[in-house]
Tab-separated table of C-alpha atoms and ligand atoms in Angstrom:
chain	number	residue	atom	x	y	z
A	28	MET	CA	241.799	20.810	175.811
A	29	SER	CA	244.123	19.130	173.214
A	30	LYS	CA	247.529	21.094	172.128
A	31	LYS	CA	245.873	22.953	169.580
A	32	GLY	CA	242.836	24.504	171.805
A	33	LYS	CA	240.272	22.340	170.368
A	34	ARG	CA	238.344	19.816	172.465
A	35	PRO	CA	240.003	15.887	172.032
A	36	LEU	CA	238.610	13.837	168.741
A	37	HIS	CA	235.990	12.084	170.680
A	38	TRP	CA	233.956	14.749	172.392
A	39	ARG	CA	233.946	16.557	168.904
A	40	ILE	CA	232.577	13.345	167.582
A	41	MET	CA	229.907	12.882	170.496
A	42	ALA	CA	228.867	16.271	169.502
A	43	GLY	CA	228.614	15.660	165.786
A	44	MET	CA	226.584	12.384	166.576
A	45	VAL	CA	224.167	14.365	169.037
A	46	LEU	CA	223.404	17.190	167.008
A	47	GLY	CA	223.091	14.794	163.660
A	48	LEU	CA	220.568	13.287	165.907
A	49	ILE	CA	218.770	16.282	166.393
A	50	GLY	CA	219.152	17.520	163.240
A	51	GLY	CA	217.848	14.185	161.589
A	52	TYR	CA	214.651	14.494	163.826
A	53	VAL	CA	213.948	18.632	163.053
A	54	LEU	CA	214.814	17.339	159.007
A	55	LEU	CA	212.135	14.247	159.410
A	56	GLN	CA	209.787	17.082	160.245
A	57	ILE	CA	210.001	19.271	157.192
A	58	PRO	CA	208.240	18.987	154.524
A	59	GLY	CA	211.100	17.772	151.490
A	60	GLY	CA	213.736	17.200	154.650
A	61	LYS	CA	214.125	13.527	153.961
A	62	ALA	CA	214.858	14.236	150.557
A	63	PHE	CA	217.318	17.607	151.151
A	64	THR	CA	219.184	14.725	153.507
A	65	TYR	CA	219.501	12.118	150.764
A	66	ASP	CA	220.703	14.833	148.121
A	67	TRP	CA	223.056	17.189	150.414
A	68	ILE	CA	224.093	15.848	154.067
A	69	SER	CA	224.557	11.912	153.813
A	70	PRO	CA	227.036	11.951	150.988
A	71	VAL	CA	229.378	13.665	153.269
A	72	GLY	CA	229.015	10.596	155.487
A	73	ILE	CA	229.213	8.146	152.235
A	74	ILE	CA	232.578	10.374	151.034
A	75	PHE	CA	233.929	9.772	154.928
A	76	VAL	CA	233.644	6.098	154.747
A	77	ARG	CA	234.451	5.667	151.334
A	78	LEU	CA	238.183	7.595	152.494
A	79	LEU	CA	238.171	5.169	155.175
A	80	LYS	CA	237.788	1.856	153.142
A	81	MET	CA	239.966	3.638	150.747
A	82	ILE	CA	243.252	3.563	152.601
A	83	ALA	CA	242.362	0.169	154.213
A	84	ILE	CA	243.916	-2.617	152.127
A	85	PRO	CA	247.476	-0.159	152.099
A	86	LEU	CA	247.371	-0.232	155.541
A	87	ILE	CA	246.744	-3.909	156.269
A	88	LEU	CA	249.769	-4.751	153.777
A	89	ALA	CA	251.739	-2.014	155.055
A	90	SER	CA	252.010	-2.877	158.307
A	91	LEU	CA	251.770	-6.127	158.011
A	92	VAL	CA	254.436	-7.001	155.888
A	93	LYS	CA	256.696	-4.821	158.018
A	94	GLY	CA	255.373	-6.292	161.290
A	95	VAL	CA	255.678	-9.932	159.992
A	96	SER	CA	259.357	-9.712	158.307
A	97	ASP	CA	260.845	-7.311	161.627
A	98	LEU	CA	260.262	-10.827	163.583
A	99	HIS	CA	263.203	-12.262	162.523
A	100	ASP	CA	262.346	-15.273	163.720
A	101	ILE	CA	259.302	-17.132	162.551
A	102	SER	CA	258.321	-18.612	165.614
A	103	ALA	CA	257.652	-15.484	167.319
A	104	PHE	CA	254.682	-14.967	164.596
A	105	LYS	CA	253.442	-18.572	165.228
A	106	ARG	CA	253.704	-17.557	169.017
A	107	ILE	CA	251.004	-14.167	168.152
A	108	GLY	CA	248.641	-16.124	165.852
A	109	VAL	CA	247.923	-19.395	167.710
A	110	ARG	CA	247.230	-16.574	171.045
A	111	THR	CA	244.786	-14.734	168.558
A	112	ILE	CA	242.614	-17.153	167.573
A	113	LEU	CA	242.133	-18.969	170.789
A	114	ILE	CA	241.213	-15.529	172.591
A	115	TYR	CA	239.232	-14.819	169.524
A	116	ILE	CA	237.235	-18.186	169.851
A	117	GLY	CA	237.446	-18.377	173.370
A	118	THR	CA	235.661	-14.386	173.271
A	119	THR	CA	233.206	-15.420	170.331
A	120	ALA	CA	232.196	-18.201	172.523
A	121	LEU	CA	231.692	-16.621	175.217
A	122	ALA	CA	229.751	-13.715	174.214
A	123	VAL	CA	227.045	-15.928	172.425
A	124	SER	CA	227.112	-18.138	175.653
A	125	ILE	CA	225.766	-14.611	177.258
A	126	GLY	CA	223.676	-14.309	174.689
A	127	LEU	CA	221.773	-17.179	175.055
A	128	ALA	CA	221.835	-16.413	178.999
A	129	SER	CA	220.081	-13.414	178.717
A	130	VAL	CA	217.349	-14.605	175.854
A	131	ASN	CA	216.640	-17.561	178.204
A	132	LEU	CA	216.137	-15.953	181.458
A	133	LEU	CA	214.462	-12.508	180.007
A	134	ARG	CA	212.241	-14.826	177.274
A	135	PRO	CA	211.405	-11.328	175.313
A	136	GLY	CA	209.631	-13.214	173.200
A	137	GLU	CA	206.780	-14.132	175.284
A	138	GLY	CA	204.170	-11.812	175.610
A	139	ILE	CA	203.885	-10.597	172.332
A	140	PRO	CA	200.627	-10.628	171.129
A	141	GLN	CA	199.962	-12.286	167.072
A	142	GLU	CA	198.531	-9.124	165.661
A	143	THR	CA	201.557	-7.446	166.401
A	144	VAL	CA	203.355	-10.284	164.576
A	145	ARG	CA	200.786	-10.451	161.680
A	146	LYS	CA	201.581	-6.446	161.741
A	147	LEU	CA	205.200	-6.954	161.377
A	148	GLU	CA	204.650	-9.753	158.625
A	149	ASN	CA	202.193	-7.606	156.251
A	150	GLN	CA	204.972	-4.686	156.984
A	151	TYR	CA	208.250	-6.299	156.790
A	152	ALA	CA	207.615	-10.171	155.135
A	153	GLY	CA	207.798	-8.905	151.390
A	154	ASN	CA	210.410	-6.333	151.925
A	155	LYS	CA	213.264	-6.686	149.058
A	156	LYS	CA	216.041	-6.022	151.241
A	157	LEU	CA	215.200	-9.001	153.700
A	158	ARG	CA	214.729	-11.114	151.119
A	159	THR	CA	217.878	-10.531	149.308
A	160	LYS	CA	219.568	-11.067	152.790
A	161	ILE	CA	217.515	-14.382	152.727
A	162	SER	CA	218.890	-15.196	149.149
A	163	LYS	CA	222.812	-14.092	150.299
A	164	ALA	CA	222.396	-16.876	153.467
A	165	HIS	CA	221.937	-19.437	151.191
A	166	GLU	CA	225.341	-18.911	148.794
A	167	HIS	CA	226.723	-19.875	151.697
A	168	LYS	CA	225.310	-23.202	152.255
A	169	HIS	CA	226.400	-26.206	150.042
A	170	ARG	CA	229.761	-25.506	149.802
A	171	PRO	CA	232.964	-27.822	151.338
A	172	LYS	CA	233.336	-27.735	154.978
A	173	LEU	CA	236.696	-26.262	154.247
A	174	GLN	CA	235.976	-23.452	151.300
A	175	PHE	CA	237.006	-21.261	154.438
A	176	LEU	CA	240.616	-22.380	154.159
A	177	ILE	CA	239.914	-21.912	150.295
A	178	ASP	CA	238.530	-18.693	150.013
A	179	MET	CA	241.473	-17.436	152.632
A	180	VAL	CA	243.456	-18.276	149.697
A	181	PRO	CA	244.018	-15.536	146.911
A	182	ASP	CA	244.413	-16.377	143.101
A	183	ASN	CA	245.360	-13.342	142.223
A	184	ILE	CA	246.684	-10.569	144.110
A	185	VAL	CA	245.438	-7.676	142.293
A	186	LYS	CA	241.619	-9.243	142.358
A	187	ALA	CA	242.143	-9.414	146.148
A	188	MET	CA	243.296	-5.983	147.165
A	189	SER	CA	240.504	-4.368	144.831
A	190	ASN	CA	237.620	-5.835	146.691
A	191	ASN	CA	237.848	-5.182	150.257
A	192	THR	CA	235.344	-8.349	151.384
A	193	LEU	CA	238.577	-10.365	150.404
A	194	MET	CA	240.220	-8.669	153.018
A	195	LEU	CA	241.632	-12.207	154.599
A	196	GLN	CA	243.269	-13.181	151.206
A	197	VAL	CA	245.222	-9.720	151.323
A	198	ILE	CA	246.130	-10.834	154.970
A	199	PHE	CA	247.465	-13.765	153.395
A	200	PHE	CA	249.330	-12.448	151.214
A	201	ALA	CA	250.848	-10.144	153.380
A	202	ILE	CA	252.105	-13.058	155.573
A	203	PHE	CA	253.319	-14.637	152.922
A	204	LEU	CA	255.598	-11.601	151.474
A	205	GLY	CA	256.683	-11.262	155.002
A	206	ILE	CA	258.011	-14.538	155.799
A	207	GLY	CA	259.935	-14.628	152.753
A	208	LEU	CA	261.499	-11.317	153.409
A	209	ILE	CA	262.731	-13.031	157.059
A	210	LEU	CA	264.108	-15.986	154.660
A	211	ILE	CA	266.573	-13.614	152.123
A	212	PRO	CA	269.533	-11.863	153.084
A	213	GLU	CA	269.013	-8.518	155.026
A	214	HIS	CA	270.719	-6.214	152.018
A	215	GLN	CA	268.052	-7.450	150.010
A	216	ALA	CA	265.228	-7.379	152.111
A	217	ARG	CA	265.845	-4.045	153.096
A	218	PRO	CA	264.723	-2.020	150.313
A	219	LEU	CA	261.048	-3.673	150.262
A	220	LYS	CA	261.061	-3.443	153.897
A	221	ASP	CA	261.608	0.333	154.252
A	222	LEU	CA	259.386	0.744	151.248
A	223	PHE	CA	256.442	-0.945	153.395
A	224	ASP	CA	257.678	0.939	156.771
A	225	SER	CA	257.150	4.356	154.530
A	226	LEU	CA	253.816	3.526	153.693
A	227	ASN	CA	252.630	2.496	156.790
A	228	GLU	CA	253.538	5.593	157.858
A	229	VAL	CA	251.795	7.525	155.281
A	230	VAL	CA	248.895	5.895	155.553
A	231	LEU	CA	248.448	6.149	159.278
A	232	LYS	CA	249.170	9.886	158.552
A	233	MET	CA	246.372	10.021	156.143
A	234	VAL	CA	244.051	8.130	158.884
A	235	ASP	CA	244.550	11.490	160.660
A	236	LEU	CA	243.879	14.019	157.816
A	237	ILE	CA	240.620	12.114	157.156
A	238	MET	CA	239.725	12.143	161.343
A	239	LEU	CA	239.690	15.264	161.209
A	240	THR	CA	236.400	15.319	159.233
A	241	ALA	CA	234.929	12.739	161.468
A	242	PRO	CA	233.017	15.206	163.714
A	243	TYR	CA	230.866	16.297	160.419
A	244	ALA	CA	230.978	13.080	158.975
A	245	VAL	CA	229.552	11.379	161.973
A	246	PHE	CA	226.763	14.245	162.010
A	247	ALA	CA	225.862	12.872	157.876
A	248	LEU	CA	226.078	9.808	158.828
A	249	ILE	CA	223.610	9.930	162.073
A	250	ALA	CA	220.795	12.628	160.444
A	251	GLY	CA	220.812	9.919	157.195
A	252	VAL	CA	219.827	6.690	159.676
A	253	VAL	CA	217.815	8.916	161.891
A	254	VAL	CA	216.063	10.233	158.721
A	255	ASN	CA	215.397	6.689	156.699
A	256	THR	CA	214.375	5.122	160.529
A	257	SER	CA	210.604	3.932	159.438
A	258	GLY	CA	207.668	1.684	160.990
A	259	ASP	CA	205.414	2.491	163.547
A	260	VAL	CA	206.180	3.192	167.219
A	261	GLU	CA	203.969	0.601	168.579
A	262	ILE	CA	206.059	-2.098	166.716
A	263	MET	CA	209.051	-0.454	168.024
A	264	TRP	CA	207.588	-0.556	171.428
A	265	SER	CA	207.008	-4.155	171.018
A	266	LEU	CA	210.046	-5.103	170.543
A	267	LEU	CA	211.634	-3.040	172.943
A	268	ARG	CA	212.197	-5.818	175.560
A	269	TYR	CA	214.128	-7.716	172.691
A	270	ALA	CA	216.472	-5.118	172.164
A	271	PHE	CA	217.292	-4.927	175.642
A	272	THR	CA	217.871	-8.257	176.163
A	273	VAL	CA	220.659	-7.891	173.064
A	274	ILE	CA	221.774	-4.592	174.972
A	275	ILE	CA	222.675	-6.200	178.477
A	276	GLY	CA	224.036	-8.790	176.776
A	277	LEU	CA	226.388	-6.356	174.935
A	278	ALA	CA	226.810	-4.288	178.380
A	279	LEU	CA	228.229	-7.222	180.064
A	280	MET	CA	230.708	-8.132	177.359
A	281	LEU	CA	232.040	-4.949	177.456
A	282	ALA	CA	232.522	-5.198	181.470
A	283	ILE	CA	234.534	-8.482	180.243
A	284	TYR	CA	236.699	-6.567	178.015
A	285	MET	CA	237.197	-3.953	180.709
A	286	ILE	CA	238.404	-6.866	183.097
A	287	LEU	CA	240.367	-8.702	180.284
A	288	ILE	CA	242.327	-5.137	179.963
A	289	ALA	CA	242.933	-4.879	183.937
A	290	VAL	CA	243.960	-7.966	184.743
A	291	PHE	CA	245.797	-9.191	181.495
A	292	ALA	CA	247.000	-5.969	180.387
A	293	LYS	CA	247.588	-4.578	183.241
A	294	LYS	CA	245.917	-0.568	182.295
A	295	ASN	CA	242.948	1.534	183.406
A	296	PRO	CA	240.248	0.303	181.902
A	297	PHE	CA	238.622	3.401	181.628
A	298	TRP	CA	242.358	4.764	179.749
A	299	PHE	CA	241.887	2.509	177.289
A	300	PHE	CA	237.853	2.921	176.711
A	301	LYS	CA	239.528	6.791	176.318
A	302	GLN	CA	242.376	5.830	173.579
A	303	ILE	CA	240.312	4.103	171.464
A	304	ALA	CA	237.032	5.741	171.535
A	305	PRO	CA	236.786	7.470	168.099
A	306	ALA	CA	237.013	4.105	166.746
A	307	GLN	CA	234.285	2.952	169.073
A	308	LEU	CA	232.028	6.089	167.897
A	309	LEU	CA	232.528	5.372	164.395
A	310	ALA	CA	232.201	2.081	164.578
A	311	PHE	CA	228.626	3.247	166.471
A	312	SER	CA	228.048	6.046	163.529
A	313	SER	CA	228.626	3.699	160.284
A	314	SER	CA	228.033	0.186	161.709
A	315	SER	CA	231.051	-1.314	159.874
A	316	SER	CA	234.169	-2.560	161.680
A	317	ALA	CA	235.504	-2.873	158.046
A	318	ALA	CA	235.219	0.693	157.601
A	319	THR	CA	236.361	1.749	160.925
A	320	LEU	CA	239.628	-0.431	160.948
A	321	PRO	CA	241.914	2.132	159.694
A	322	VAL	CA	240.916	4.599	162.833
A	323	THR	CA	241.073	1.075	164.739
A	324	MET	CA	244.483	0.466	164.141
A	325	GLU	CA	245.573	3.820	164.114
A	326	ARG	CA	244.891	4.099	167.857
A	327	VAL	CA	245.305	0.952	169.528
A	328	GLU	CA	249.555	1.689	167.677
A	329	GLU	CA	249.806	5.112	168.264
A	330	HIS	CA	247.864	5.588	171.625
A	331	VAL	CA	247.565	2.217	172.962
A	332	GLY	CA	250.731	1.439	172.196
A	333	VAL	CA	250.235	-2.077	170.651
A	334	ASP	CA	253.604	-2.945	168.613
A	335	LYS	CA	252.424	-3.039	164.952
A	336	GLN	CA	253.487	-6.347	164.555
A	337	VAL	CA	250.785	-7.625	166.577
A	338	ALA	CA	248.162	-4.744	165.755
A	339	GLY	CA	248.851	-5.406	161.911
A	340	PHE	CA	247.449	-8.984	162.124
A	341	VAL	CA	245.658	-9.283	165.202
A	342	LEU	CA	242.979	-6.268	163.900
A	343	PRO	CA	242.774	-6.695	160.316
A	344	VAL	CA	241.911	-10.877	160.763
A	345	GLY	CA	239.748	-9.076	163.904
A	346	ALA	CA	237.834	-7.074	161.779
A	347	THR	CA	237.349	-9.870	159.561
A	348	VAL	CA	236.491	-12.774	161.648
A	349	ASN	CA	236.086	-11.791	165.372
A	350	MET	CA	232.710	-10.322	165.733
A	351	ASP	CA	231.475	-10.736	169.757
A	352	GLY	CA	228.767	-8.426	169.362
A	353	THR	CA	227.291	-10.083	165.940
A	354	SER	CA	227.118	-13.250	167.910
A	355	LEU	CA	225.907	-12.627	171.038
A	356	TYR	CA	223.044	-10.815	168.653
A	357	GLN	CA	222.406	-13.938	167.007
A	358	ALA	CA	221.877	-16.197	169.739
A	359	VAL	CA	219.527	-13.494	170.938
A	360	ALA	CA	217.555	-12.744	167.630
A	361	ALA	CA	217.343	-16.453	167.065
A	362	VAL	CA	216.405	-17.746	170.159
A	363	PHE	CA	213.930	-14.834	170.697
A	364	ILE	CA	212.342	-16.174	167.002
A	365	LEU	CA	211.614	-19.349	167.869
A	366	GLN	CA	210.036	-18.037	171.094
A	367	VAL	CA	207.516	-15.921	169.132
A	368	LEU	CA	207.059	-18.345	166.411
A	369	TRP	CA	207.566	-21.881	167.521
A	370	PRO	CA	207.099	-22.851	170.624
A	371	GLN	CA	207.745	-26.243	171.090
A	372	GLY	CA	210.837	-24.237	172.965
A	373	LEU	CA	214.841	-25.408	172.671
A	374	GLY	CA	216.145	-28.367	174.096
A	375	PHE	CA	219.646	-28.483	175.435
A	376	SER	CA	221.335	-29.708	172.331
A	377	ASN	CA	219.599	-26.866	169.980
A	378	GLN	CA	221.025	-24.372	172.373
A	379	MET	CA	224.319	-26.332	172.177
A	380	THR	CA	223.596	-25.769	168.088
A	381	VAL	CA	223.071	-22.002	168.149
A	382	ILE	CA	226.140	-22.061	170.127
A	383	LEU	CA	227.438	-23.285	167.140
A	384	THR	CA	226.405	-21.935	164.427
A	385	ALA	CA	226.095	-18.441	165.692
A	386	LEU	CA	230.191	-18.843	166.133
A	387	LEU	CA	230.660	-20.001	162.895
A	388	ALA	CA	228.259	-17.565	161.663
A	389	SER	CA	229.605	-14.426	163.026
A	390	ILE	CA	233.146	-15.566	161.718
A	391	GLY	CA	231.563	-16.246	157.889
A	392	ALA	CA	229.825	-12.448	158.078
A	393	ALA	CA	231.162	-9.734	156.551
A	394	ALA	CA	231.911	-6.492	158.412
A	395	VAL	CA	229.547	-4.250	156.881
A	396	PRO	CA	225.928	-3.077	157.931
A	397	GLY	CA	223.441	-5.541	158.259
A	398	ALA	CA	225.567	-8.582	157.587
A	399	GLY	CA	224.701	-10.165	161.225
A	400	MET	CA	221.086	-10.699	160.063
A	401	ILE	CA	222.173	-12.784	156.772
A	402	MET	CA	224.104	-15.369	158.492
A	403	LEU	CA	221.616	-15.595	161.329
A	404	VAL	CA	219.427	-17.486	158.602
A	405	ILE	CA	221.940	-20.001	158.935
A	406	VAL	CA	221.953	-20.248	162.828
A	407	LEU	CA	217.956	-20.704	162.191
A	408	GLU	CA	217.879	-23.069	159.894
A	409	ALA	CA	220.848	-25.114	161.481
A	410	LEU	CA	218.185	-25.130	164.318
A	411	GLY	CA	215.357	-26.992	161.643
A	412	PHE	CA	213.394	-23.815	161.631
A	413	PRO	CA	210.892	-23.734	158.118
A	414	ALA	CA	212.320	-22.534	155.099
A	415	SER	CA	208.894	-21.267	154.532
A	416	LYS	CA	208.801	-19.164	157.760
A	417	MET	CA	212.044	-17.558	157.122
A	418	PRO	CA	210.497	-13.942	156.331
A	419	LEU	CA	208.220	-13.840	158.503
A	420	ALA	CA	211.384	-14.709	161.041
A	421	LEU	CA	213.208	-11.938	159.816
A	422	ALA	CA	210.766	-9.302	159.768
A	423	LEU	CA	210.280	-9.902	163.530
A	424	ILE	CA	213.427	-7.959	164.215
A	425	PHE	CA	213.987	-5.935	161.117
A	426	ALA	CA	212.203	-3.186	162.166
A	427	ILE	CA	214.392	-2.451	165.264
A	428	ASP	CA	217.592	-3.869	163.403
A	429	ARG	CA	219.633	-1.033	162.160
A	430	PRO	CA	220.296	0.695	166.019
A	431	LEU	CA	221.177	-2.755	167.174
A	432	ASP	CA	223.799	-3.094	164.440
A	433	MET	CA	225.173	0.060	165.690
A	434	LEU	CA	225.808	-0.955	168.934
A	435	ARG	CA	226.722	-4.575	167.863
A	436	THR	CA	229.628	-3.371	165.627
A	437	VAL	CA	231.097	-1.085	168.556
A	438	ILE	CA	231.558	-4.399	170.695
A	439	ASN	CA	232.702	-6.039	167.562
A	440	VAL	CA	235.450	-3.243	167.739
A	441	THR	CA	236.308	-2.947	171.134
A	442	GLY	CA	236.543	-6.511	171.042
A	443	ASP	CA	239.235	-6.583	168.216
A	444	ALA	CA	241.145	-3.752	169.943
A	445	THR	CA	241.119	-5.592	173.546
A	446	VAL	CA	242.430	-9.263	172.329
A	447	ALA	CA	245.632	-6.778	170.125
A	448	THR	CA	246.134	-5.278	173.355
A	449	ILE	CA	246.274	-8.409	175.908
A	450	VAL	CA	247.933	-10.103	173.148
A	451	ALA	CA	250.842	-7.257	172.688
A	452	LYS	CA	251.328	-7.082	176.866
A	453	SER	CA	252.059	-11.148	176.450
A	454	VAL	CA	254.468	-10.920	174.135
A	455	GLY	CA	255.916	-7.941	175.646
A	456	LYS	CA	254.811	-5.686	172.724
A	457	LEU	CA	252.660	-3.192	174.618
A	458	HIS	CA	255.148	0.231	174.674
A	459	GLU	CA	254.013	3.123	175.619
A	460	PRO	CA	252.006	5.107	173.164
A	461	TYR	CA	252.945	7.814	170.742
A	462	PRO	CA	249.790	9.789	169.832
A	463	LYS	CA	250.811	11.788	167.087
A	464	GLU	CA	248.665	14.653	165.271
A	465	TRP	CA	248.592	15.651	161.614
A	466	ASP	CA	250.175	18.649	161.226
A	467	ASP	CA	253.549	17.020	163.878
A	468	TYR	CA	256.215	17.636	161.066
A	469	LEU	CA	254.424	20.454	159.426
A	470	LYS	CA	257.070	23.820	159.745
A	471	PRO	CA	255.398	26.696	161.439
B	9	LIG	N1	227.869	-4.275	161.131
B	9	LIG	C1	228.443	-5.365	161.752
B	9	LIG	C2	230.069	-5.357	161.643
B	9	LIG	O1	230.219	-4.888	160.747
B	9	LIG	C3	228.205	-7.075	161.054
B	9	LIG	C4	226.825	-7.257	161.597
B	9	LIG	O2	226.201	-7.794	163.203
B	9	LIG	O3	225.477	-6.610	160.755
B	9	LIG	O4	230.961	-5.299	162.537
């Protein structure tokens, strides 16, 4: 129990999840239960996610500007930046390879009857959501190869801050501003540094306040997901082997993070998971690493002890570009689809193409629910998969995508937190944790 006599936050969130699962199931059985959830329960979850998204940009801006400007020397920042990017690429390549190995070994695509394929096609291939995903994927094609660099540089910082999908542009601006602050005289830099320092502190306090409602919000989010789960049980069963393959891969990734934490950060991995548990649970409930970001930052800075110079850079960048769970899922899903619909098999060079495109596609995927599926289209096209069959391909995995999205988002968030901790340790910026309660400074 915590000092306020309450159970630790992660237990309360977990209780909310279990009750949400039960509540959602009960509501599904009651006539009008679905409409009731839509009208009265889901909004609680939506408001909670909005609150978190609302503070994401001020938090990134404040912690990054403060972090960079405190460095005194630009080469220290270069060191953190280069290490972060290299480890991100390394863990993502590892995740894709694990995905590929599991799908090649377990071969979940074999033994799916043609009748099931036809059923899935009838049920989902015309689905509007699915068609939108395909056309969104096509927007990513026919762009210059260096488009990702262009996309990082804002042409208007106010516009960038008004759109959560442009987080990388805000990061770019914040780093630039931080570097500028290092290069001007201290007495002129001080007021702005103090302002961002204060903003950082107050936004972290807002995270504490928002998290007070997390157990209720998680109840609403999970109940909403359960009530909206459609599809017949038989189809779900036939996709179980595929889901199992993704889950095995994700579990292996979790084990790898544990090893990395033990070896490189010299911390007990179970202690580490306990510190970041609220962020993981929230990632699961919201399926969005962007919405979870403020909580990830609060947990990693205050409860793990990562200096904000490191957390402020590594975590926002990770939320947008480092998605180990998504890239692993893309590798499994792409090969699964080919096993079912394209029996000629995948040669070595095709497997390499999967590794490369899944890596790039996960970098390009937005940190929101279902984004991984959009980028899957790009992986399939790179393998020469016919565009005419794309709706059928996505129809195969659509029924079970949401639960897998919830799980892969947990891995995405855990991966970011792991890398932040390792990088902090490697540059001597992993300190004693200093957990704060929302009412620490409230006079009794
Ligand atoms: N939902 C994932 C995330 O936000 C992205 C995805 O795989 O769809 O991290």
